[in-house]
PDB file of C-alpha atoms and ligand atoms in Angstrom:
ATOM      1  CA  UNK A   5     -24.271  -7.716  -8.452  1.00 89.00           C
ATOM      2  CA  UNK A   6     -20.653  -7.256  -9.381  1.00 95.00           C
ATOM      3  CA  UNK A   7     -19.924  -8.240 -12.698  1.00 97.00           C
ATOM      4  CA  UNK A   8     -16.196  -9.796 -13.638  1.00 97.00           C
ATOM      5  CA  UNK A   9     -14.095  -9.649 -16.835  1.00 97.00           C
ATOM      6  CA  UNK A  10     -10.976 -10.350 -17.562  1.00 97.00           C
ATOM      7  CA  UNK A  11      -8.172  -8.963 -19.224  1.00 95.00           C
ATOM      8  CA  UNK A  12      -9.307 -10.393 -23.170  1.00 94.00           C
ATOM      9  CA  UNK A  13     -12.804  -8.908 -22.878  1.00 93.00           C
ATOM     10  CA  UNK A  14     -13.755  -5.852 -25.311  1.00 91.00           C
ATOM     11  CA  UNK A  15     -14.349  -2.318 -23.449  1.00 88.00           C
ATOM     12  CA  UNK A  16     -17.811  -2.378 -21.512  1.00 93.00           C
ATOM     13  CA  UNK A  17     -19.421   0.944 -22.612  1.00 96.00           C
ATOM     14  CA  UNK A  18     -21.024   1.061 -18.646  1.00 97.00           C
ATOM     15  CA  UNK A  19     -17.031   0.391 -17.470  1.00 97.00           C
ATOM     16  CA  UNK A  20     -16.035   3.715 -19.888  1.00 97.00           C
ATOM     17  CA  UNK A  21     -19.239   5.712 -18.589  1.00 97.00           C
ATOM     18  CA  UNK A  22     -18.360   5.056 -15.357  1.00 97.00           C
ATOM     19  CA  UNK A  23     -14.540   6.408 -15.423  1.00 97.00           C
ATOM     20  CA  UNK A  24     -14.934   9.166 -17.462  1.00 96.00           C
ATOM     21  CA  UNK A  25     -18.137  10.649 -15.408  1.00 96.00           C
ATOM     22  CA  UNK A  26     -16.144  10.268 -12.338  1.00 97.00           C
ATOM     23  CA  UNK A  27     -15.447  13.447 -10.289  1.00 96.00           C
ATOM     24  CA  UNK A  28     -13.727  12.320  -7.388  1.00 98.00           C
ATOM     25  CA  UNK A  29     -11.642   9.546  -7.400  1.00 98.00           C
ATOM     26  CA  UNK A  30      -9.974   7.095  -4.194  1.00 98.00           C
ATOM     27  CA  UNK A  31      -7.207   4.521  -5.602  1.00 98.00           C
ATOM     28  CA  UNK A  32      -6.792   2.544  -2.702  1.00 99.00           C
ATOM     29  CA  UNK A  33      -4.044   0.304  -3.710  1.00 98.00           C
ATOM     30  CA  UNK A  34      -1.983  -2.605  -1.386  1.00 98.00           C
ATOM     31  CA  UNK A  35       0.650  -5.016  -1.910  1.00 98.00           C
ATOM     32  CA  UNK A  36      -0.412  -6.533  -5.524  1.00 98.00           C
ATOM     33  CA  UNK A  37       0.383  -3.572  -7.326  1.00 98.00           C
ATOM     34  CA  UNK A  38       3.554  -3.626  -6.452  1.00 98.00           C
ATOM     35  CA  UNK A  39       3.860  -7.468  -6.989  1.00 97.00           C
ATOM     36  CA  UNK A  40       4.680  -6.741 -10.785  1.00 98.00           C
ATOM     37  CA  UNK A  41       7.690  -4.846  -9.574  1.00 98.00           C
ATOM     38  CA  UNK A  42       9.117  -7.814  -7.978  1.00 96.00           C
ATOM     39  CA  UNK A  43       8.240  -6.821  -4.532  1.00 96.00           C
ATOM     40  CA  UNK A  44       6.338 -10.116  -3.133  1.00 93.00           C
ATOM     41  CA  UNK A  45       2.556  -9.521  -1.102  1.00 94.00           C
ATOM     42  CA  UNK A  46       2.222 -10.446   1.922  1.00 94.00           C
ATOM     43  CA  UNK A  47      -0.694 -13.359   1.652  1.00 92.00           C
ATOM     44  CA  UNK A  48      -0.827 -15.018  -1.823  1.00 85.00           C
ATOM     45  CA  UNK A  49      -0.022 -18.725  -0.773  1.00 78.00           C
ATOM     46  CA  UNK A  50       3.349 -19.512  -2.046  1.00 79.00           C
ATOM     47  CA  UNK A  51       5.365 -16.250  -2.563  1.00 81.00           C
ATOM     48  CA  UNK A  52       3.243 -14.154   0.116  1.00 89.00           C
ATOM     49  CA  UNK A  53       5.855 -13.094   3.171  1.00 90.00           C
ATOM     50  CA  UNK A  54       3.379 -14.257   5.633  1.00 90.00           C
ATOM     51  CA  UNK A  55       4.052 -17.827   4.023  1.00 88.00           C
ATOM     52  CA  UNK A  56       7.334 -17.631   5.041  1.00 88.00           C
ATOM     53  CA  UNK A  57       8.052 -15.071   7.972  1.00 90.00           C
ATOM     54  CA  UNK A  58       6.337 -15.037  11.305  1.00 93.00           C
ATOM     55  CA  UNK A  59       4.414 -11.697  11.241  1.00 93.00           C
ATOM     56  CA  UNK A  60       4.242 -11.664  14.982  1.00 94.00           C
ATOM     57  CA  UNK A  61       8.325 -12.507  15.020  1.00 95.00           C
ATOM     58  CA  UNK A  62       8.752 -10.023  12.203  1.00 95.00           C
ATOM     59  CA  UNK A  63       6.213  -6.825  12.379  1.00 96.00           C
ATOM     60  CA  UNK A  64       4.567  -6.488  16.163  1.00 97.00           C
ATOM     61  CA  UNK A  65       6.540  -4.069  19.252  1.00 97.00           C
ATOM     62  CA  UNK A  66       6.954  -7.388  21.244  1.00 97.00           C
ATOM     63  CA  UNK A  67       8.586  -9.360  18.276  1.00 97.00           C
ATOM     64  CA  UNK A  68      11.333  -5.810  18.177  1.00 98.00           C
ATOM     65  CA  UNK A  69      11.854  -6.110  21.765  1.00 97.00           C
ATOM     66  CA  UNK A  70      12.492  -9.702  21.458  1.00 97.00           C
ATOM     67  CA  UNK A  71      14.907  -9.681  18.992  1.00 97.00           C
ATOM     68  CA  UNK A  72      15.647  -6.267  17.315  1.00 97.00           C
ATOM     69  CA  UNK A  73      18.237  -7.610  15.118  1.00 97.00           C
ATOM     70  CA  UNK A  74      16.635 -10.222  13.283  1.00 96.00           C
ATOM     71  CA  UNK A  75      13.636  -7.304  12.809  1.00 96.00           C
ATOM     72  CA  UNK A  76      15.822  -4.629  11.590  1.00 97.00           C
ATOM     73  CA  UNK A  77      18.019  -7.329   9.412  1.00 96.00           C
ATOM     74  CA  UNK A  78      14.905  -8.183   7.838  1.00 95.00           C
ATOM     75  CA  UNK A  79      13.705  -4.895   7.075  1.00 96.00           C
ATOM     76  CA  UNK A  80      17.071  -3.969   5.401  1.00 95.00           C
ATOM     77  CA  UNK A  81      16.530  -7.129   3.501  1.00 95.00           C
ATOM     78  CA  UNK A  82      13.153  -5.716   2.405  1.00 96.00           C
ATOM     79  CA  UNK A  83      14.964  -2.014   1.701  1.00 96.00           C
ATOM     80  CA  UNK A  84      17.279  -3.377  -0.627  1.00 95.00           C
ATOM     81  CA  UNK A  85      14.495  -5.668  -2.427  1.00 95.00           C
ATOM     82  CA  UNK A  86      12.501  -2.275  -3.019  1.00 97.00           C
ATOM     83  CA  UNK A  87      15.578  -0.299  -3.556  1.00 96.00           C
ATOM     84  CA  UNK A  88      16.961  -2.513  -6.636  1.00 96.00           C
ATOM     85  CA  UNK A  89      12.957  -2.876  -7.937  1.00 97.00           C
ATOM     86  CA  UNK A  90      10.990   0.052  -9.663  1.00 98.00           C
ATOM     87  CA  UNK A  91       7.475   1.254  -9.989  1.00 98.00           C
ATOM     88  CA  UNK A  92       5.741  -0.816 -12.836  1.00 98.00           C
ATOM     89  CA  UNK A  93       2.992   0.471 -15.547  1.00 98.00           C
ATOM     90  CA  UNK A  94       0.152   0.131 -12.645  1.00 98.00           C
ATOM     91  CA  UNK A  95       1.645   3.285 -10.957  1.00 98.00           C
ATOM     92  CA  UNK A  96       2.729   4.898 -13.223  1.00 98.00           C
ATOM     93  CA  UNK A  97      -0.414   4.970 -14.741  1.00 98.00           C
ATOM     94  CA  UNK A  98      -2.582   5.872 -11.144  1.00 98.00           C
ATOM     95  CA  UNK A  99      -0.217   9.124 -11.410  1.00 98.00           C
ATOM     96  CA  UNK A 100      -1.542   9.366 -15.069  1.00 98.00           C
ATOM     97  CA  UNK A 101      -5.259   9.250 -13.840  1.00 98.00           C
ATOM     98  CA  UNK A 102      -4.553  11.868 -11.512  1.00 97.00           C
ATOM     99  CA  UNK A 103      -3.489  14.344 -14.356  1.00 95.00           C
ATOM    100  CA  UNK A 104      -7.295  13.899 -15.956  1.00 95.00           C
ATOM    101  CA  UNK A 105      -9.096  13.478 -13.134  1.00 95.00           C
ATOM    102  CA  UNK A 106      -9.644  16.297 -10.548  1.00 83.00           C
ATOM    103  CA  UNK A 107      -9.973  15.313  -7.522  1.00 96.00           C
ATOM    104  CA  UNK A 108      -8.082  11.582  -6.796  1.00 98.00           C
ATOM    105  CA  UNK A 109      -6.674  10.941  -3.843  1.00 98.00           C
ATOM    106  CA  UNK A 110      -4.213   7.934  -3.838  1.00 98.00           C
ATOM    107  CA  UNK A 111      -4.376   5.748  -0.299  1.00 99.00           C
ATOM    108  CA  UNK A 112      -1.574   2.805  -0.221  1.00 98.00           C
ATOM    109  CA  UNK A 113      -0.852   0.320   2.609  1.00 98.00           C
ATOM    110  CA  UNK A 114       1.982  -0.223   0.616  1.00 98.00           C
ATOM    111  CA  UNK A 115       5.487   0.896   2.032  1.00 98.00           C
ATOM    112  CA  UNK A 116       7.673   0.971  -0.964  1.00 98.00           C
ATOM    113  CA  UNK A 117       7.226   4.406  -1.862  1.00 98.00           C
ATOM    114  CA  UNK A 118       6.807   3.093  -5.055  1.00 98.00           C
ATOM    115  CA  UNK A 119       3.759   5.403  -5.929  1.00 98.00           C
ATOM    116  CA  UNK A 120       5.812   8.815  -5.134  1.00 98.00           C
ATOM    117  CA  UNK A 121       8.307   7.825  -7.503  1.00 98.00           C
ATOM    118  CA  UNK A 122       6.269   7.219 -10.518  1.00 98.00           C
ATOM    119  CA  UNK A 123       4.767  10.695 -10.383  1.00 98.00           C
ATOM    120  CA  UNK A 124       1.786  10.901  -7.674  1.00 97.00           C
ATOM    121  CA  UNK A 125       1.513  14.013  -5.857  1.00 93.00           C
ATOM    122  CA  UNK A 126      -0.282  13.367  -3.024  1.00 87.00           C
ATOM    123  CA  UNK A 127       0.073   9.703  -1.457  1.00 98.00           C
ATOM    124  CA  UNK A 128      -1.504   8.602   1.991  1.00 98.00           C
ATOM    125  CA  UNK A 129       0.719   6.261   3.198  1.00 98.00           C
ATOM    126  CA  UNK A 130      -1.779   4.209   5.825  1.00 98.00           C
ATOM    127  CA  UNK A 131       1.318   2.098   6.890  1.00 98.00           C
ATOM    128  CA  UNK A 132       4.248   4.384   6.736  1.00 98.00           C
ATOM    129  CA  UNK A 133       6.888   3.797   4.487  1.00 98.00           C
ATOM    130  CA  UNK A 134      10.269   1.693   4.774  1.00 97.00           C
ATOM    131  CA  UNK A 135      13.033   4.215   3.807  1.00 96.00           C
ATOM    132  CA  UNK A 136      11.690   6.289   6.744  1.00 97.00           C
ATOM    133  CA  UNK A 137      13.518   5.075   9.986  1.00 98.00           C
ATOM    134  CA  UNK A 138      12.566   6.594  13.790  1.00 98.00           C
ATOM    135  CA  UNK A 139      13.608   6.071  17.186  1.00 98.00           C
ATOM    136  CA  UNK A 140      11.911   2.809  19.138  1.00 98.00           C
ATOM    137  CA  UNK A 141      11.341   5.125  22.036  1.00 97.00           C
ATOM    138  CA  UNK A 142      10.757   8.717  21.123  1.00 98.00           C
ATOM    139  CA  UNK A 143       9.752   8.073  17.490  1.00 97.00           C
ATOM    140  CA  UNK A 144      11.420  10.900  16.520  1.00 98.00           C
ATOM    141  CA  UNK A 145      12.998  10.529  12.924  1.00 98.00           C
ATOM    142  CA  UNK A 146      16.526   9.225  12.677  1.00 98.00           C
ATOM    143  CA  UNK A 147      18.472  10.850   9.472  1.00 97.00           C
ATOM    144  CA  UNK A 148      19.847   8.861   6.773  1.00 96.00           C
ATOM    145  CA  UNK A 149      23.561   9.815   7.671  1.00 97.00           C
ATOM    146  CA  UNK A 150      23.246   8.485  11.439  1.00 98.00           C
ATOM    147  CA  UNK A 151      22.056   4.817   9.946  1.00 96.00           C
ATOM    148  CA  UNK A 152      24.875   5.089   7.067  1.00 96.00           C
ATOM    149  CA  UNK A 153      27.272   6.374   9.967  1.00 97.00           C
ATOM    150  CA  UNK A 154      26.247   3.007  11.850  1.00 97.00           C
ATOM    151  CA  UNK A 155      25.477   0.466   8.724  1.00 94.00           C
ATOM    152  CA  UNK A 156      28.000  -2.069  10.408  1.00 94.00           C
ATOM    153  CA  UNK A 157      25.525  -2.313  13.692  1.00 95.00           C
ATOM    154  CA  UNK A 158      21.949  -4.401  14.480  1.00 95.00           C
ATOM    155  CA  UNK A 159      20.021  -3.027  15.641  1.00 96.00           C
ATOM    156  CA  UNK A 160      21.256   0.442  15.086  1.00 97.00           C
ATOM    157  CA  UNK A 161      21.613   2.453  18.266  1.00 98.00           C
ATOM    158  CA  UNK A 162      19.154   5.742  18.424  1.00 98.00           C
ATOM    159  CA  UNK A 163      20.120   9.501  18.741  1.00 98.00           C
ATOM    160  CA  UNK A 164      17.749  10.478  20.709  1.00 98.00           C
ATOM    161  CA  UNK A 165      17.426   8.443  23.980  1.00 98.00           C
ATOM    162  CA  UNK A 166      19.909   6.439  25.625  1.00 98.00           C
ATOM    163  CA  UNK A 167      18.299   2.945  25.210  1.00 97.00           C
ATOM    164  CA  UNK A 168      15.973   3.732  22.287  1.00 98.00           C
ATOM    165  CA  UNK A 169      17.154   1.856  18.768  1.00 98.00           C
ATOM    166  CA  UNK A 170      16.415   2.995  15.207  1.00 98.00           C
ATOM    167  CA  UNK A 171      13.554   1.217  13.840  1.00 98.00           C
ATOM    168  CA  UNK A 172      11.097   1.414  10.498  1.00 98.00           C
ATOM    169  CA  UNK A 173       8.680   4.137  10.434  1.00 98.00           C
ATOM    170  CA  UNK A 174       6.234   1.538   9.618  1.00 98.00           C
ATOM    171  CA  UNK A 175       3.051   0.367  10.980  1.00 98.00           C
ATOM    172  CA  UNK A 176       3.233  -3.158  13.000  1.00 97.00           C
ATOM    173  CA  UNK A 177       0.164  -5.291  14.187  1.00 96.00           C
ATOM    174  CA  UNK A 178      -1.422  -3.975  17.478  1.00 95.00           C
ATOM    175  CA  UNK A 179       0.218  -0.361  16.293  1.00 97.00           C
ATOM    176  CA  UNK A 180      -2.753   2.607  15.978  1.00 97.00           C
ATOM    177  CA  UNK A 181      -2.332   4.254  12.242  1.00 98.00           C
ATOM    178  CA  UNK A 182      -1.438   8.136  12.641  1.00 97.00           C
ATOM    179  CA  UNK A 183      -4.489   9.864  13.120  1.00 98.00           C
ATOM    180  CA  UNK A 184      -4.107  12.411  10.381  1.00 98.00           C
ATOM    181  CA  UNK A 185      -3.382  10.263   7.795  1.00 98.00           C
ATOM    182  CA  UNK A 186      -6.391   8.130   8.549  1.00 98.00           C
ATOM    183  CA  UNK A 187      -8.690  11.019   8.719  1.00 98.00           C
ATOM    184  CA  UNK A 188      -7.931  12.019   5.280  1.00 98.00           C
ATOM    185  CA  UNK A 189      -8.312   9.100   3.835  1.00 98.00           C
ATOM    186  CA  UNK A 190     -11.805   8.815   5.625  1.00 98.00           C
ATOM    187  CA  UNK A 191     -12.581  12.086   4.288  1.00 98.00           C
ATOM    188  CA  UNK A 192     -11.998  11.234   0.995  1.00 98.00           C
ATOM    189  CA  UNK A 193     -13.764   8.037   0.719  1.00 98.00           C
ATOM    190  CA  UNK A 194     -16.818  10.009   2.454  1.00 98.00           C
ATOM    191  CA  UNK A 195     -16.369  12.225  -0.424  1.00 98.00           C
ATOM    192  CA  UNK A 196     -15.305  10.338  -3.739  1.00 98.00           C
ATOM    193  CA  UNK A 197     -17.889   9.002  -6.391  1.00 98.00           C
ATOM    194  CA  UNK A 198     -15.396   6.326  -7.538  1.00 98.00           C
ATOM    195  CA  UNK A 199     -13.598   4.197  -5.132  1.00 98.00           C
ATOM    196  CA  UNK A 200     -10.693   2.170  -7.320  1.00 98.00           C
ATOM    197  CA  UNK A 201      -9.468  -0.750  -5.104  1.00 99.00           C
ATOM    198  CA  UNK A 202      -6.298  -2.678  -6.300  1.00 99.00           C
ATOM    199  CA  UNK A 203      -4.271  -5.328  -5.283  1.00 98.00           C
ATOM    200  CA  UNK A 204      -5.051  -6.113  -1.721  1.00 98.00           C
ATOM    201  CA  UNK A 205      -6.983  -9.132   0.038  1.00 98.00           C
ATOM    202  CA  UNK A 206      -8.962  -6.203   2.140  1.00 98.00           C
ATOM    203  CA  UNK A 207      -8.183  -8.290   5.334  1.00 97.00           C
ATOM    204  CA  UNK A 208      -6.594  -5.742   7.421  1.00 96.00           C
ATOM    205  CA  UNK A 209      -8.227  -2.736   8.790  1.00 96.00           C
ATOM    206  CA  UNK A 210      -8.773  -0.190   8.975  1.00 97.00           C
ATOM    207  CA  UNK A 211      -7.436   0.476   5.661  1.00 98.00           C
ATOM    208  CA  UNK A 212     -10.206  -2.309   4.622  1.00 98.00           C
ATOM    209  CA  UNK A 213     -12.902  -0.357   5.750  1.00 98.00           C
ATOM    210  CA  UNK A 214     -12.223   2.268   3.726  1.00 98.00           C
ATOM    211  CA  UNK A 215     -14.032   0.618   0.628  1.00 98.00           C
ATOM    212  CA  UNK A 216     -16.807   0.057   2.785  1.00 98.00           C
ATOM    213  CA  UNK A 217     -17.372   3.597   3.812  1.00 98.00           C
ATOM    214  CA  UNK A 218     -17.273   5.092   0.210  1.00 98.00           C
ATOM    215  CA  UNK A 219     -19.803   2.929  -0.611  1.00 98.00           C
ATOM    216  CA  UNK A 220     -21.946   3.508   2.062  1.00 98.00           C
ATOM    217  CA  UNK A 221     -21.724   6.840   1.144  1.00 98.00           C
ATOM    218  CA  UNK A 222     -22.679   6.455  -2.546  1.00 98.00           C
ATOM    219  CA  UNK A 223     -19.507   5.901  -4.508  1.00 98.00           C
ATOM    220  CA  UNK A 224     -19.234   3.288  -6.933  1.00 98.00           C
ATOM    221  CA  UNK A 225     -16.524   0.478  -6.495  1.00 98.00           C
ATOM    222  CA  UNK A 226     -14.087  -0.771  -9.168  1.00 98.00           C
ATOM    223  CA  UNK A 227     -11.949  -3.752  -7.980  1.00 98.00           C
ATOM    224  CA  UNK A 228      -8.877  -4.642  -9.683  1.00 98.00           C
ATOM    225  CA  UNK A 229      -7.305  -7.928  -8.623  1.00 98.00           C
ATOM    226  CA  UNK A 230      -6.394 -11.764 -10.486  1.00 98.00           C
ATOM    227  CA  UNK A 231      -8.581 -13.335  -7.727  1.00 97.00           C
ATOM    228  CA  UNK A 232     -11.766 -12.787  -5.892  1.00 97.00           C
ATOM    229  CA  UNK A 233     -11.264 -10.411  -2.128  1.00 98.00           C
ATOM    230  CA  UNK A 234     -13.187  -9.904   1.212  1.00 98.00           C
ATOM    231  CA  UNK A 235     -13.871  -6.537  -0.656  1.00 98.00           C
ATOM    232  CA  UNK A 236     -15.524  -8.273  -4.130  1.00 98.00           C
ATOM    233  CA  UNK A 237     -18.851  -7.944  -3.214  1.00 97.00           C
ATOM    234  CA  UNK A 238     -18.701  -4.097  -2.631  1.00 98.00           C
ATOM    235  CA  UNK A 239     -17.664  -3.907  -6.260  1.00 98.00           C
ATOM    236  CA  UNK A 240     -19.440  -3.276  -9.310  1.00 98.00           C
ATOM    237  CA  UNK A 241     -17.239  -4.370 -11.379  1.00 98.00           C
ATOM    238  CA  UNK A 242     -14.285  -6.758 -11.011  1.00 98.00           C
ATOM    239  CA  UNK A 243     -11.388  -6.590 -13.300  1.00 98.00           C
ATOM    240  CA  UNK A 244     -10.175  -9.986 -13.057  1.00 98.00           C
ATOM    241  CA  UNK A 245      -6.054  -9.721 -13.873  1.00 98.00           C
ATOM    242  CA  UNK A 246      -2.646  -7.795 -12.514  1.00 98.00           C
ATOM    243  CA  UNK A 247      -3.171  -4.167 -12.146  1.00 98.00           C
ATOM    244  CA  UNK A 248      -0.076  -3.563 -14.272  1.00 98.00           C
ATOM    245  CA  UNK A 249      -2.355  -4.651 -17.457  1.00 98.00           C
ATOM    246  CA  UNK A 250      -5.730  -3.273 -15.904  1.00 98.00           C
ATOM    247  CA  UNK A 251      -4.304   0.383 -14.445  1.00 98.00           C
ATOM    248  CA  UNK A 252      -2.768   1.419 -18.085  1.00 98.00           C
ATOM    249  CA  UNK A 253      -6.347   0.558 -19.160  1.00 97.00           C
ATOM    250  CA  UNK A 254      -8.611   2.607 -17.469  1.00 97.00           C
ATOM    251  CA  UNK A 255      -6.109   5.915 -18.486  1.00 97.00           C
ATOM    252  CA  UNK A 256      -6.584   4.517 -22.073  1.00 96.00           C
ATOM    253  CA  UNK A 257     -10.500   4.679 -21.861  1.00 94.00           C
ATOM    254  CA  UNK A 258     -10.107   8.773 -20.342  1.00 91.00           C
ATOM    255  CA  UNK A 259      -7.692   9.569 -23.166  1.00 90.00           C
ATOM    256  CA  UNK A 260     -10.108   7.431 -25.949  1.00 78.00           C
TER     257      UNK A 260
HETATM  258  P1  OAD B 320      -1.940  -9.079   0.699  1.00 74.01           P
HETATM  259  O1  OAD B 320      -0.715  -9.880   0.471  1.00 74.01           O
HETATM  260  O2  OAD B 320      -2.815  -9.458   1.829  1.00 74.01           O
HETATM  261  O3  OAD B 320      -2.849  -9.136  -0.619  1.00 74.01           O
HETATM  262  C1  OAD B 320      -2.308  -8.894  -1.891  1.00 74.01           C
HETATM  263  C2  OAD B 320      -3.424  -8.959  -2.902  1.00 74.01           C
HETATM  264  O4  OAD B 320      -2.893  -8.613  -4.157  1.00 74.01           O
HETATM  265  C3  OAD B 320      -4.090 -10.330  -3.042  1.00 74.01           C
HETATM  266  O5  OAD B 320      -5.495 -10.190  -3.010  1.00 74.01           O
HETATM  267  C4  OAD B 320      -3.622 -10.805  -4.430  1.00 74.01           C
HETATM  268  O6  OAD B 320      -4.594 -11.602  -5.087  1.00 74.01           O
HETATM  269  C5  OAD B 320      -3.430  -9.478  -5.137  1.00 74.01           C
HETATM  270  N1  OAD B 320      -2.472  -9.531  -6.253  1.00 74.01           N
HETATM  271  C6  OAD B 320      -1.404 -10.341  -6.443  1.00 74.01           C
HETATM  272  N2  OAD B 320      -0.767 -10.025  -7.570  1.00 74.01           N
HETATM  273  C7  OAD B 320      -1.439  -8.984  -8.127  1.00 74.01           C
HETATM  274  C8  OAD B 320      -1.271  -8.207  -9.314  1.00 74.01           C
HETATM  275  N3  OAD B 320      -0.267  -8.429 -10.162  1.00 74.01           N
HETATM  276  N4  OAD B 320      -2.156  -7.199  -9.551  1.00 74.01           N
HETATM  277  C9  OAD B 320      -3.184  -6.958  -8.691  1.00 74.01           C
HETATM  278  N5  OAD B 320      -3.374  -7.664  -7.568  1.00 74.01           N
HETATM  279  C10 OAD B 320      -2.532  -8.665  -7.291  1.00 74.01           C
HETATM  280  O7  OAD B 320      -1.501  -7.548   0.762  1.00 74.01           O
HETATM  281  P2  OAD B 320      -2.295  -6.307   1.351  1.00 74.01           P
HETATM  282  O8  OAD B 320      -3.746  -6.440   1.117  1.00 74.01           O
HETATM  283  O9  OAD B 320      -1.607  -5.090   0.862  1.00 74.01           O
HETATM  284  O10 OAD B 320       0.487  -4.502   6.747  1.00 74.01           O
HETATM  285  O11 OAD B 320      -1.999  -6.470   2.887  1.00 74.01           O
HETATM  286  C11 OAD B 320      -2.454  -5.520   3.778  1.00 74.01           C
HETATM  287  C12 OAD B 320      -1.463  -5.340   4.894  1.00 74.01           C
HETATM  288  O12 OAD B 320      -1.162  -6.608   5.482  1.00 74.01           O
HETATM  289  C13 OAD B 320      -0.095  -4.826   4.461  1.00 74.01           C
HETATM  290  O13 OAD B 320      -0.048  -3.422   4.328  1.00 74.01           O
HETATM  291  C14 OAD B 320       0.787  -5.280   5.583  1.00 74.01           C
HETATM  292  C15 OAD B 320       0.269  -6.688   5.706  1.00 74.01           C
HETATM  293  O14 OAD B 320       0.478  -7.294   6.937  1.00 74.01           O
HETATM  294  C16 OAD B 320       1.450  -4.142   7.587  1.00 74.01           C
HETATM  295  O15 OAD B 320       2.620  -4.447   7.426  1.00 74.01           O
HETATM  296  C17 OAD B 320       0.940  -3.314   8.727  1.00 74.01           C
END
């Protein structure tokens, strides 16, 4: 049974016992906990970007080779969101948790970067990350210099192969995740007694089915999110709000 309470409700003793016996620790975190930074998600109905870009036109290999402009315009557009937006309370305070707890591993689908710069160590980035850019046909990585050398073209021509084009070391639908990345972050939900999941709809795997596997290997499940997931009914408890208010929280209870 997972039980729900929102962001009014006093401190549940069995919510406190429950962070502060934890040993090893996932935070698996998506595109709501950045959504307090200004950077919109990708499926709430209104602001989501799925509302209002064709993901297939926008973030697949076919909709690049189709029309690589109007991809890599859009992903500047989405640079310079993230670039003039900061990391809000919620990560700063996941890179707080990480200074009391021992072992927590922090595993984002989440692109921004936005965890890095508010002090976590160690980040695995499931879908790559935005400021990142590589070549379309060796996927080797092209350096900041070469895309500010050719910021007046779209798309941007590669360095390393004749017809290749600089693109964002991110991952698109029908794209595999990189192997080592996704192992780790196996291994630690395999391994963690807490698994923290925060602002994502858990609709896109794998990175969805790494909830599932902590919990099928014992861990207990905290879900932090304003609305009900696919992932709710792994949880134990759901803490119904924005992470920004919940995150800050849960490092109050381990200093308390
Ligand atoms: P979604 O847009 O699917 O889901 C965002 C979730 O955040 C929803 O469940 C919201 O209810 C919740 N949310 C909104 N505001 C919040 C807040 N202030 N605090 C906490 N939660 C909040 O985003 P993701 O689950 O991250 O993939 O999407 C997964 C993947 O789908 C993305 O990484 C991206 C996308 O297509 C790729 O680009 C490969």
């Amino acid at each position: 049974m997972t039980r729900s309470i929102g962001v009014d409700a006093a401190l549940d003793p069995d919510l406190a016992r429950l962070l502060t016996q934890a040993r090893s620790v996932v935070v698996l975190t998506g595109a709501g906990v950045s959504a307090e930074s200004g950077v919109p998600t990708f499926r709430d109905a209104q602001q989501g970007l799925w509302a209002r870009h064709d993901p297939m036109a926008l973030a697949t290999p076919e909709g690049f080779a189709r029309d690589p402009a109007l991809v890599w315009d859009w992903y500047q557009w989405r640079r310079e969101l993230i670039a003039n937006t900061a990391p809000n309370p919620g990560h700063r305070a996941i890179a707080e948790l990480a200074e009391r707890i021992p072992d927590l591993v922090v595993i984002t689908q989440n692109v921004d970067g936005f965890h890095q710069l508010a002090g976590s160590g160690t980040v695995l980035e499931l879908h790559g990350n935005i400021q990142r850019s590589i070549c379309s046909r060796t996927r080797r990585d092209i350096p900041p210099s070469w895309l500010h050398e050719h910021a007046d073209r779209s798309p941007v021509p590669s360095p390393h192969h004749p017809h290749g084009l600089a693109r964002p070391d991110v991952v698109w639908f029908g794209e595999t995740l990189d192997e080592v990345v996704l192992g780790d972050a196996f291994a630690a939900a395999q391994r963690c007694d807490l698994m923290i999941v925060a602002g994502t709809s858990g609709v896109v795997h794998p990175a969805a089915s790494i909830p599932v596997v902590a919990v099928e290997h014992g861990a207990r499940m905290i879900e932090i999110n304003p609305v009900e997931s696919e992932l709710s009914q792994l949880a134990e408890w759901h803490l119904v709000g924005p992470s920004a208010t919940w995150l800050p929280r849960l490092v109050e209870i381990l200093v308390e």
